Coordinates of N, CA and C and ligand atoms in Angstrom, one line a residue:
M246 N 34.3 -3.8 -2.1 CA 33.7 -4.3 -3.3 C 34.8 -4.2 -4.4
S247 N 35.0 -5.2 -5.2 CA 36.0 -5.1 -6.3 C 35.5 -4.3 -7.3
F248 N 36.5 -3.8 -8.1 CA 36.2 -2.9 -9.2 C 35.2 -3.5 -10.3
R249 N 35.4 -4.8 -10.6 CA 34.6 -5.5 -11.5 C 33.2 -5.6 -11.0
K250 N 33.0 -5.9 -9.7 CA 31.7 -5.9 -9.1 C 31.0 -4.7 -9.2
A251 N 31.8 -3.6 -9.0 CA 31.2 -2.2 -9.1 C 30.7 -1.9 -10.4
Q252 N 31.6 -2.4 -11.4 CA 31.1 -2.1 -12.9 C 29.8 -2.9 -13.2
V253 N 29.7 -4.1 -12.7 CA 28.4 -4.9 -12.9 C 27.2 -4.3 -12.2
S254 N 27.4 -3.9 -10.9 CA 26.3 -3.4 -10.2 C 25.8 -2.0 -10.5
R255 N 26.7 -1.2 -11.1 CA 26.3 0.2 -11.4 C 25.1 0.3 -12.4
P256 N 25.2 -0.6 -13.6 CA 24.1 -0.5 -14.5 C 22.8 -0.9 -13.8
I257 N 22.9 -2.0 -12.9 CA 21.7 -2.5 -12.3 C 21.1 -1.5 -11.3
A258 N 22.0 -0.7 -10.7 CA 21.5 0.4 -9.8 C 20.7 1.5 -10.6
Y259 N 21.4 1.8 -11.8 CA 20.7 2.8 -12.7 C 19.3 2.2 -13.2
L260 N 19.3 1.0 -13.6 CA 18.1 0.4 -14.0 C 17.0 0.4 -13.0
T261 N 17.4 0.1 -11.7 CA 16.5 0.1 -10.6 C 15.9 1.5 -10.4
I262 N 16.7 2.5 -10.5 CA 16.3 3.9 -10.3 C 15.4 4.3 -11.5
M263 N 15.7 3.8 -12.7 CA 14.9 4.2 -13.9 C 13.5 3.6 -13.7
K264 N 13.5 2.3 -13.3 CA 12.3 1.6 -13.1 C 11.4 2.3 -12.1
R265 N 12.0 2.7 -11.0 CA 11.3 3.4 -9.9 C 10.7 4.8 -10.4
I266 N 11.5 5.5 -11.2 CA 10.9 6.8 -11.8 C 9.8 6.5 -12.7
L267 N 9.9 5.5 -13.6 CA 8.9 5.2 -14.5 C 7.6 4.7 -13.7
K268 N 7.7 4.0 -12.7 CA 6.7 3.5 -11.9 C 5.9 4.6 -11.2
D269 N 6.7 5.6 -10.7 CA 6.1 6.8 -10.1 C 5.4 7.7 -11.0
T270 N 6.0 7.8 -12.2 CA 5.4 8.7 -13.3 C 4.1 8.2 -13.8
L271 N 4.1 6.8 -14.0 CA 2.9 6.2 -14.5 C 1.8 6.2 -13.5
G272 N 2.2 6.0 -12.2 CA 1.3 6.0 -11.1 C 0.6 7.4 -11.0
V273 N 1.3 8.5 -11.2 CA 0.7 9.8 -11.2 C -0.2 10.0 -12.4
F274 N 0.1 9.5 -13.6 CA -0.5 9.6 -14.8 C -2.0 8.9 -14.6
L275 N -1.8 7.8 -14.0 CA -3.1 6.8 -13.9 C -4.1 7.4 -12.9
L276 N -3.6 8.4 -12.1 CA -4.5 9.0 -11.1 C -5.4 10.2 -11.7
K277 N -5.0 10.6 -12.9 CA -5.7 11.7 -13.5 C -7.1 11.4 -13.6
G278 N -8.0 12.4 -13.2 CA -9.5 12.3 -13.2 C -10.1 11.3 -12.1
W279 N -9.3 11.1 -11.1 CA -9.7 10.2 -10.0 C -10.9 10.7 -9.3
K280 N -11.9 9.8 -9.2 CA -13.2 10.3 -8.4 C -13.3 9.9 -7.0
Q281 N -13.8 10.7 -6.1 CA -13.7 10.4 -4.7 C -15.2 10.0 -4.3
T282 N -15.3 9.0 -3.5 CA -16.5 8.7 -2.8 C -16.6 9.4 -1.5
D283 N -17.9 9.5 -0.9 CA -18.0 10.0 0.4 C -17.6 9.1 1.4
K284 N -16.6 9.4 2.3 CA -16.1 8.5 3.2 C -16.3 8.9 4.7
E285 N -16.9 8.0 5.4 CA -17.2 8.5 6.8 C -15.9 8.1 7.6
K286 N -15.4 9.1 8.4 CA -14.2 9.0 9.2 C -12.9 8.5 8.5
I287 N -12.9 8.6 7.2 CA -11.7 8.3 6.4 C -11.4 9.7 5.7
V288 N -10.1 10.1 5.8 CA -9.7 11.4 5.1 C -8.5 11.1 4.3
L289 N -8.2 12.1 3.5 CA -7.0 11.9 2.7 C -5.8 12.5 3.5
V290 N -4.7 12.1 3.3 CA -3.5 12.6 4.1 C -3.2 14.0 3.7
D291 N -2.7 14.8 4.7 CA -2.2 16.1 4.5 C -1.1 16.4 5.4
D292 N -0.4 17.6 5.2 CA 0.8 17.9 5.9 C 0.6 18.0 7.4
Y293 N -0.6 18.0 8.0 CA -0.9 18.1 9.4 C -0.9 16.7 10.0
I294 N -1.4 15.7 9.2 CA -1.6 14.4 9.9 C -0.5 13.4 9.4
I295 N 0.3 13.8 8.5 CA 1.4 12.9 8.0 C 2.3 12.3 9.1
H296 N 2.5 13.2 10.2 CA 3.4 12.8 11.2 C 2.8 11.7 12.1
E297 N 1.5 11.8 12.2 CA 0.8 10.7 13.0 C 0.8 9.4 12.3
V298 N 0.7 9.5 10.9 CA 0.8 8.3 10.1 C 2.2 7.7 10.2
I299 N 3.2 8.5 10.1 CA 4.6 8.1 10.2 C 4.8 7.3 11.5
K300 N 4.2 7.9 12.6 CA 4.4 7.3 14.0 C 3.7 5.9 14.0
I301 N 2.5 5.8 13.4 CA 1.9 4.4 13.4 C 2.7 3.5 12.5
H302 N 3.2 4.0 11.4 CA 4.1 3.1 10.5 C 5.3 2.7 11.3
S303 N 6.0 3.6 11.9 CA 7.3 3.1 12.6 C 7.0 2.3 13.8
E304 N 5.9 2.3 14.4 CA 5.6 1.5 15.6 C 5.1 0.1 15.0
S305 N 4.7 0.0 13.8 CA 4.1 -1.2 13.3 C 5.2 -2.1 12.5
F306 N 6.1 -1.4 11.9 CA 7.1 -2.2 11.1 C 8.5 -2.0 11.5
Q307 N 9.3 -3.1 11.4 CA 10.7 -3.0 11.8 C 11.5 -2.2 10.7
D308 N 11.1 -2.6 9.5 CA 11.7 -2.0 8.3 C 11.0 -0.6 8.1
K309 N 11.6 0.4 8.7 CA 10.8 1.7 8.7 C 11.3 2.4 7.4
N310 N 10.2 2.8 6.6 CA 10.6 3.5 5.4 C 9.8 4.9 5.3
E311 N 10.3 5.7 6.1 CA 9.5 7.0 6.2 C 9.6 7.8 4.9
K312 N 10.8 7.6 4.2 CA 10.8 8.4 2.9 C 9.8 8.0 1.9
D313 N 9.5 6.8 1.9 CA 8.5 6.2 0.9 C 7.0 6.8 1.4
I314 N 6.8 6.8 2.7 CA 5.5 7.3 3.2 C 5.3 8.8 2.8
I315 N 6.4 9.6 2.9 CA 6.3 11.0 2.6 C 6.1 11.2 1.0
K316 N 6.9 10.3 0.3 CA 6.7 10.3 -1.2 C 5.3 10.1 -1.6
Y317 N 4.7 9.0 -1.1 CA 3.4 8.6 -1.4 C 2.4 9.6 -1.0
S318 N 2.6 10.4 0.1 CA 1.7 11.4 0.6 C 1.7 12.5 -0.4
K319 N 2.7 12.6 -1.2 CA 2.7 13.7 -2.3 C 2.2 13.1 -3.6
S320 N 2.8 12.0 -4.1 CA 2.4 11.6 -5.4 C 1.1 10.9 -5.5
S321 N 0.7 10.1 -4.3 CA -0.5 9.4 -4.5 C -1.5 9.8 -3.4
R322 N -1.5 11.1 -3.1 CA -2.4 11.7 -2.1 C -3.8 11.3 -2.2
K323 N -4.4 11.1 -3.4 CA -5.7 10.8 -3.6 C -6.1 9.4 -3.2
I324 N -5.1 8.5 -3.1 CA -5.3 7.1 -2.7 C -4.5 6.8 -1.4
F325 N -4.3 7.7 -0.6 CA -3.5 7.6 0.7 C -4.7 7.8 1.7
Y326 N -5.2 6.8 2.2 CA -6.4 6.9 3.1 C -6.0 6.9 4.6
V327 N -6.6 7.8 5.4 CA -6.3 7.8 6.8 C -7.6 7.7 7.6
A328 N -7.6 6.8 8.6 CA -8.8 6.6 9.4 C -8.6 7.4 10.7
K329 N -9.8 8.1 11.1 CA -9.7 9.0 12.2 C -10.8 8.5 13.2
S330 N -10.5 8.6 14.5 CA -11.5 8.5 15.5 C -11.6 9.8 16.2
H331 N -12.5 9.9 17.2 CA -12.5 11.1 17.9 C -11.2 11.4 18.7
E332 N -10.3 10.4 18.8 CA -9.0 10.6 19.4 C -7.9 10.9 18.5
G333 N -8.2 11.0 17.3 CA -7.1 11.4 16.2 C -6.9 10.3 15.1
V334 N -5.8 10.3 14.6 CA -5.5 9.4 13.5 C -5.3 8.0 14.2
V335 N -5.9 7.0 13.6 CA -5.8 5.6 14.2 C -5.3 4.6 13.2
G336 N -5.2 5.0 11.9 CA -4.7 4.1 10.9 C -4.6 4.6 9.6
Y337 N -4.0 3.8 8.7 CA -3.9 4.4 7.2 C -3.7 3.2 6.3
C338 N -4.0 3.5 5.0 CA -3.8 2.5 3.9 C -3.4 3.3 2.7
I339 N -2.2 2.8 2.2 CA -1.6 3.6 1.0 C -1.6 2.6 -0.2
Y340 N -2.0 3.2 -1.3 CA -2.0 2.5 -2.5 C -1.2 3.2 -3.6
Y341 N -0.8 2.4 -4.5 CA -0.3 3.1 -5.8 C -0.9 2.3 -7.1
L342 N -0.9 3.0 -8.2 CA -1.6 2.4 -9.3 C -0.6 2.0 -10.3
K343 N -0.8 0.9 -11.1 CA 0.1 0.5 -12.1 C -0.7 -0.1 -13.3
P344 N -0.2 0.1 -14.6 CA -0.9 -0.4 -15.7 C -0.7 -1.9 -15.9
V345 N -1.7 -2.6 -16.4 CA -1.5 -4.0 -16.7 C -2.0 -4.3 -18.1
I346 N -1.1 -4.8 -19.0 CA -1.5 -5.0 -20.3 C -1.6 -6.5 -20.5
S347 N -2.8 -7.0 -20.9 CA -2.9 -8.4 -21.1 C -3.7 -8.6 -22.4
S348 N -4.2 -9.8 -22.7 CA -4.9 -10.2 -23.9 C -6.2 -9.3 -23.8
G349 N -6.7 -9.1 -22.7 CA -7.9 -8.3 -22.4 C -7.8 -6.8 -22.7
G350 N -6.6 -6.4 -22.9 CA -6.3 -5.0 -23.1 C -5.6 -4.3 -22.0
F351 N -5.8 -2.9 -21.9 CA -5.1 -2.1 -20.9 C -6.0 -2.1 -19.7
K352 N -5.4 -2.3 -18.5 CA -6.3 -2.2 -17.3 C -5.5 -1.5 -16.2
K353 N -6.1 -0.8 -15.2 CA -5.4 -0.3 -14.1 C -5.5 -1.1 -12.9
Q354 N -4.4 -1.4 -12.3 CA -4.3 -2.2 -11.1 C -3.9 -1.4 -10.0
A355 N -4.4 -1.7 -8.7 CA -4.0 -1.0 -7.6 C -3.2 -1.9 -6.7
V356 N -2.1 -1.4 -6.0 CA -1.2 -2.1 -5.1 C -1.4 -1.5 -3.8
I357 N -1.7 -2.3 -2.8 CA -1.6 -1.8 -1.4 C 0.0 -1.9 -0.9
C358 N 0.5 -0.8 -0.7 CA 2.0 -0.7 -0.3 C 2.2 -0.6 1.1
S359 N 1.2 -0.2 1.9 CA 1.3 -0.3 3.4 C 0.0 0.0 4.0
I360 N -0.3 -0.7 5.0 CA -1.5 -0.6 5.9 C -1.2 -0.9 7.3
A361 N -1.7 -0.1 8.2 CA -1.5 -0.4 9.6 C -2.4 0.4 10.4
T362 N -2.9 -0.1 11.6 CA -3.7 0.6 12.5 C -2.8 0.9 13.9
D363 N -3.1 1.9 14.5 CA -2.4 2.1 15.9 C -2.6 0.9 16.8
R364 N -1.6 0.6 17.4 CA -1.6 -0.6 18.4 C -2.8 -0.6 19.3
N365 N -3.1 0.7 19.8 CA -4.1 0.8 20.9 C -5.5 0.7 20.3
F366 N -5.6 0.7 18.9 CA -6.9 0.7 18.3 C -7.1 -0.5 17.4
R367 N -6.3 -1.5 17.5 CA -6.4 -2.8 16.7 C -7.6 -3.5 17.2
G368 N -8.2 -4.4 16.3 CA -9.3 -5.2 16.6 C -10.6 -4.4 16.8
K369 N -10.6 -3.2 16.4 CA -11.8 -2.4 16.6 C -12.5 -2.0 15.3
G370 N -12.1 -2.7 14.2 CA -12.7 -2.5 12.9 C -12.2 -1.5 12.0
F371 N -11.0 -0.8 12.5 CA -10.5 0.3 11.6 C -9.8 -0.3 10.3
G372 N -9.2 -1.4 10.5 CA -8.5 -2.0 9.3 C -9.6 -2.4 8.2
K373 N -10.7 -2.9 8.7 CA -11.8 -3.3 7.8 C -12.4 -2.0 7.2
K374 N -12.5 -1.1 7.9 CA -13.2 0.1 7.4 C -12.3 0.8 6.4
L375 N -11.0 0.8 6.6 CA -10.0 1.4 5.7 C -10.2 0.8 4.3
L376 N -10.2 -0.6 4.4 CA -10.3 -1.4 3.2 C -11.6 -1.3 2.4
K377 N -12.7 -1.4 3.3 CA -14.0 -1.3 2.7 C -14.2 0.0 1.9
E378 N -13.9 1.1 2.6 CA -14.1 2.4 1.9 C -13.2 2.6 0.7
S379 N -12.0 2.2 0.8 CA -11.0 2.4 -0.3 C -11.4 1.5 -1.5
I380 N -11.8 0.3 -1.2 CA -12.2 -0.7 -2.3 C -13.4 -0.1 -3.1
K381 N -14.4 0.5 -2.3 CA -15.5 1.1 -3.0 C -15.0 2.1 -3.9
E382 N -14.1 3.0 -3.5 CA -13.5 4.0 -4.4 C -12.8 3.4 -5.6
M383 N -12.1 2.4 -5.4 CA -11.3 1.6 -6.5 C -12.3 1.2 -7.5
R384 N -13.5 0.6 -7.1 CA -14.4 0.1 -8.1 C -15.0 1.2 -8.9
L385 N -15.3 2.3 -8.2 CA -15.9 3.6 -8.8 C -14.9 4.0 -9.9
N386 N -13.6 3.9 -9.7 CA -12.6 4.3 -10.7 C -12.2 3.2 -11.6
K387 N -12.9 2.2 -11.7 CA -12.6 1.0 -12.7 C -11.3 0.4 -12.6
I388 N -10.9 0.3 -11.3 CA -9.7 -0.5 -11.1 C -9.9 -2.0 -11.2
S389 N -9.1 -2.7 -12.0 CA -9.5 -4.1 -12.3 C -9.2 -5.0 -11.2
S390 N -8.2 -4.8 -10.4 CA -7.9 -5.6 -9.2 C -7.0 -4.9 -8.3
I391 N -7.0 -5.4 -7.1 CA -6.0 -4.9 -6.0 C -5.1 -6.1 -5.6
I392 N -3.8 -5.7 -5.6 CA -2.9 -6.8 -5.1 C -2.1 -6.3 -3.9
L393 N -1.6 -7.3 -3.1 CA -0.7 -6.9 -2.0 C 0.2 -8.0 -1.7
Y394 N 1.2 -7.8 -0.9 CA 2.1 -8.9 -0.4 C 2.0 -9.0 1.1
V395 N 1.9 -10.1 1.7 CA 1.8 -10.2 3.2 C 2.7 -11.4 3.7
S396 N 3.4 -11.1 4.8 CA 4.2 -12.2 5.4 C 3.3 -13.3 5.8
K397 N 3.8 -14.6 5.5 CA 3.1 -15.8 5.8 C 2.7 -15.9 7.3
N398 N 3.6 -15.2 8.1 CA 3.4 -15.2 9.6 C 2.4 -14.2 10.1
N399 N 2.0 -13.3 9.2 CA 1.1 -12.2 9.6 C -0.4 -12.6 9.7
V400 N -0.7 -13.3 10.6 CA -2.1 -13.9 10.7 C -3.1 -12.9 10.8
P401 N -3.0 -11.8 11.7 CA -4.1 -10.8 11.7 C -4.4 -10.2 10.3
A402 N -3.3 -9.8 9.6 CA -3.4 -9.2 8.3 C -4.0 -10.1 7.3
I403 N -3.6 -11.4 7.3 CA -4.1 -12.4 6.3 C -5.6 -12.6 6.6
R404 N -6.0 -12.7 7.8 CA -7.4 -12.8 8.2 C -8.2 -11.7 7.6
L405 N -7.7 -10.4 7.9 CA -8.3 -9.2 7.4 C -8.6 -9.2 5.9
Y406 N -7.5 -9.5 5.2 CA -7.6 -9.6 3.7 C -8.6 -10.6 3.2
E407 N -8.5 -11.8 3.9 CA -9.5 -12.8 3.5 C -10.9 -12.4 3.7
K408 N -11.1 -11.8 4.8 CA -12.4 -11.2 5.1 C -13.0 -10.3 4.1
M409 N -12.0 -9.5 3.5 CA -12.4 -8.6 2.5 C -12.5 -9.1 1.1
G410 N -12.2 -10.5 1.0 CA -12.4 -11.2 -0.3 C -11.2 -11.4 -1.0
F411 N -10.0 -11.0 -0.5 CA -8.7 -11.3 -1.2 C -8.4 -12.8 -1.2
V412 N -7.8 -13.3 -2.3 CA -7.3 -14.7 -2.3 C -5.8 -14.7 -2.6
T413 N -5.2 -15.8 -2.2 CA -3.8 -16.0 -2.3 C -3.6 -16.5 -3.7
T414 N -2.7 -15.8 -4.5 CA -2.5 -16.2 -5.8 C -1.0 -16.7 -6.1
G415 N -0.1 -16.5 -5.0 CA 1.2 -17.0 -5.2 C 1.9 -16.8 -3.8
Q416 N 3.2 -17.3 -3.9 CA 4.2 -17.2 -2.8 C 5.4 -16.6 -3.3
I417 N 6.1 -15.7 -2.5 CA 7.3 -15.1 -3.0 C 8.2 -14.8 -1.7
E418 N 9.5 -14.6 -2.1 CA 10.4 -14.4 -1.0 C 11.1 -13.0 -1.1
N419 N 11.5 -12.4 -0.1 CA 12.3 -11.1 -0.1 C 11.5 -9.9 -0.4
I420 N 10.2 -9.9 -0.4 CA 9.4 -8.7 -0.7 C 9.0 -8.1 0.8
C421 N 8.6 -8.9 1.6 CA 8.1 -8.4 3.0 C 9.2 -8.2 3.9
G422 N 10.4 -8.8 3.5 CA 11.5 -8.6 4.4 C 12.6 -9.6 3.9
Q423 N 13.9 -9.4 4.3 CA 14.9 -10.3 3.8 C 14.7 -11.7 4.2
K424 N 14.7 -12.7 3.2 CA 14.5 -14.1 3.3 C 13.2 -14.4 3.9
E425 N 12.3 -13.4 4.0 CA 10.9 -13.7 4.6 C 10.0 -14.2 3.4
K426 N 9.3 -15.2 3.7 CA 8.3 -15.7 2.7 C 7.0 -14.9 2.8
C427 N 6.4 -14.6 1.8 CA 5.1 -13.9 1.8 C 4.1 -14.4 0.7
Y428 N 3.0 -14.1 1.0 CA 1.9 -14.5 0.1 C 1.6 -13.3 -0.8
K429 N 1.3 -13.5 -2.1 CA 0.7 -12.5 -2.9 C -0.8 -12.7 -2.9
M430 N -1.5 -11.6 -2.6 CA -3.0 -11.8 -2.5 C -3.6 -10.9 -3.5
E431 N -4.9 -11.2 -4.0 CA -5.5 -10.4 -5.0 C -7.0 -10.3 -4.8
L432 N -7.5 -9.2 -5.0 CA -9.0 -9.0 -5.0 C -9.4 -8.5 -6.4
K433 N -10.1 -9.3 -7.1 CA -10.6 -9.0 -8.5 C -11.8 -8.1 -8.3
L434 N -11.8 -6.9 -9.1 CA -12.9 -6.1 -8.9 C -13.9 -6.1 -10.2
V435 N -13.2 -6.5 -11.3 CA -14.1 -6.5 -12.6 C -13.8 -7.9 -13.2
Ligands
LIG627 C1 -3.4 -6.0 10.2 C2 -4.0 -4.8 10.8 C3 -3.9 -3.6 9.8 C4 -5.5 -5.1 11.1 O1 -6.1 -3.9 11.5 P1 -7.3 -3.9 12.6 O2 -7.7 -2.6 12.7 O3 -6.8 -4.6 13.9 O4 -8.4 -4.8 11.9 P2 -9.9 -4.9 12.3 O5 -10.1 -4.6 13.7 O6 -10.6 -4.2 11.2 O7 -10.1 -6.5 12.1 C5 -10.7 -7.0 10.8 C6 -10.5 -8.5 10.7 O8 -9.2 -8.9 10.7 C7 -9.0 -10.1 11.4 N1 -8.1 -9.9 12.6 C8 -7.8 -8.7 13.1 N2 -6.9 -8.8 14.2 C9 -6.7 -10.2 14.3 C10 -5.9 -11.0 15.1 N3 -5.2 -10.5 16.1 N4 -5.9 -12.4 15.0 C11 -6.7 -12.9 13.9 N5 -7.4 -12.2 13.1 C12 -7.5 -10.8 13.3 C13 -10.4 -10.5 11.9 O9 -10.9 -11.4 10.9 C14 -11.1 -9.2 11.9 O10 -12.5 -9.4 11.7 P3 -13.6 -9.5 13.0 O11 -13.3 -8.4 13.8 O12 -14.8 -9.6 12.2 O13 -13.2 -10.9 13.5 C15 -3.3 -4.5 12.1 O14 -3.2 -5.7 12.9 C16 -1.8 -3.9 12.0 O15 -1.8 -2.7 11.9 N6 -0.8 -4.7 12.0 C17 0.6 -4.3 11.9 C18 0.8 -3.8 10.5 C19 0.6 -4.9 9.5 O16 1.0 -6.1 9.7 N7 0.1 -4.4 8.4 C20 -0.1 -5.4 7.3 C21 1.1 -5.5 6.4 S1 0.9 -6.6 5.0

């Protein structure tokens, strides 16, 4: 890399780090006073089951980001949902919160940053259950909407989201993977 290029990219790198710190800090702040619903067979992540979650995550995605999973298990524990069957952990759904300021005022929005079920337990309703139970809790906590990004080729996930009431609100590149096109989907709650 040339020196000039390094000079230009360093402030961008700092800005990215600052944005990430701000996002994480705000996410933790917005979780203050979070209310829990009673959830059947859905538990919150803890130090004992995180390894099973990481296993499902790394078997489900090429772009493995274990560090983020561990980070969210600490900073967003209250909205890190884990599905269990009698055979153990079978899936997870991780959210983070962000503020949205519009003409309607200040609102809290939730973002699904990762969801997956164990390969051996797909098509058995665990994905639906994770979303149904977590959406109920989002409503209780007055979250205005839930957003997510999904690859245009990921038919099972798109069908699952549509089934839960999500609608496509846009298309974007490079979020679900390099040069990969994805849909932005949203579920309005209020
Ligand atoms: C997407 C995923 C989480 C779905 O989980 P799941 O536990 O298999 O989903 P469910 O059994 O609850 O299915 C719910 C609905 O999703 C849809 N669906 C699930 N699998 C499907 C498939 N292979 N093809 C088409 N639709 C499918 C169906 O509409 C289904 O409803 P139905 O059973 O009433 O027909 C799972 O396939 C997965 O982990 N994929 C890999 C990781 C991933 O892509 N995550 C999403 C990133 S955005």
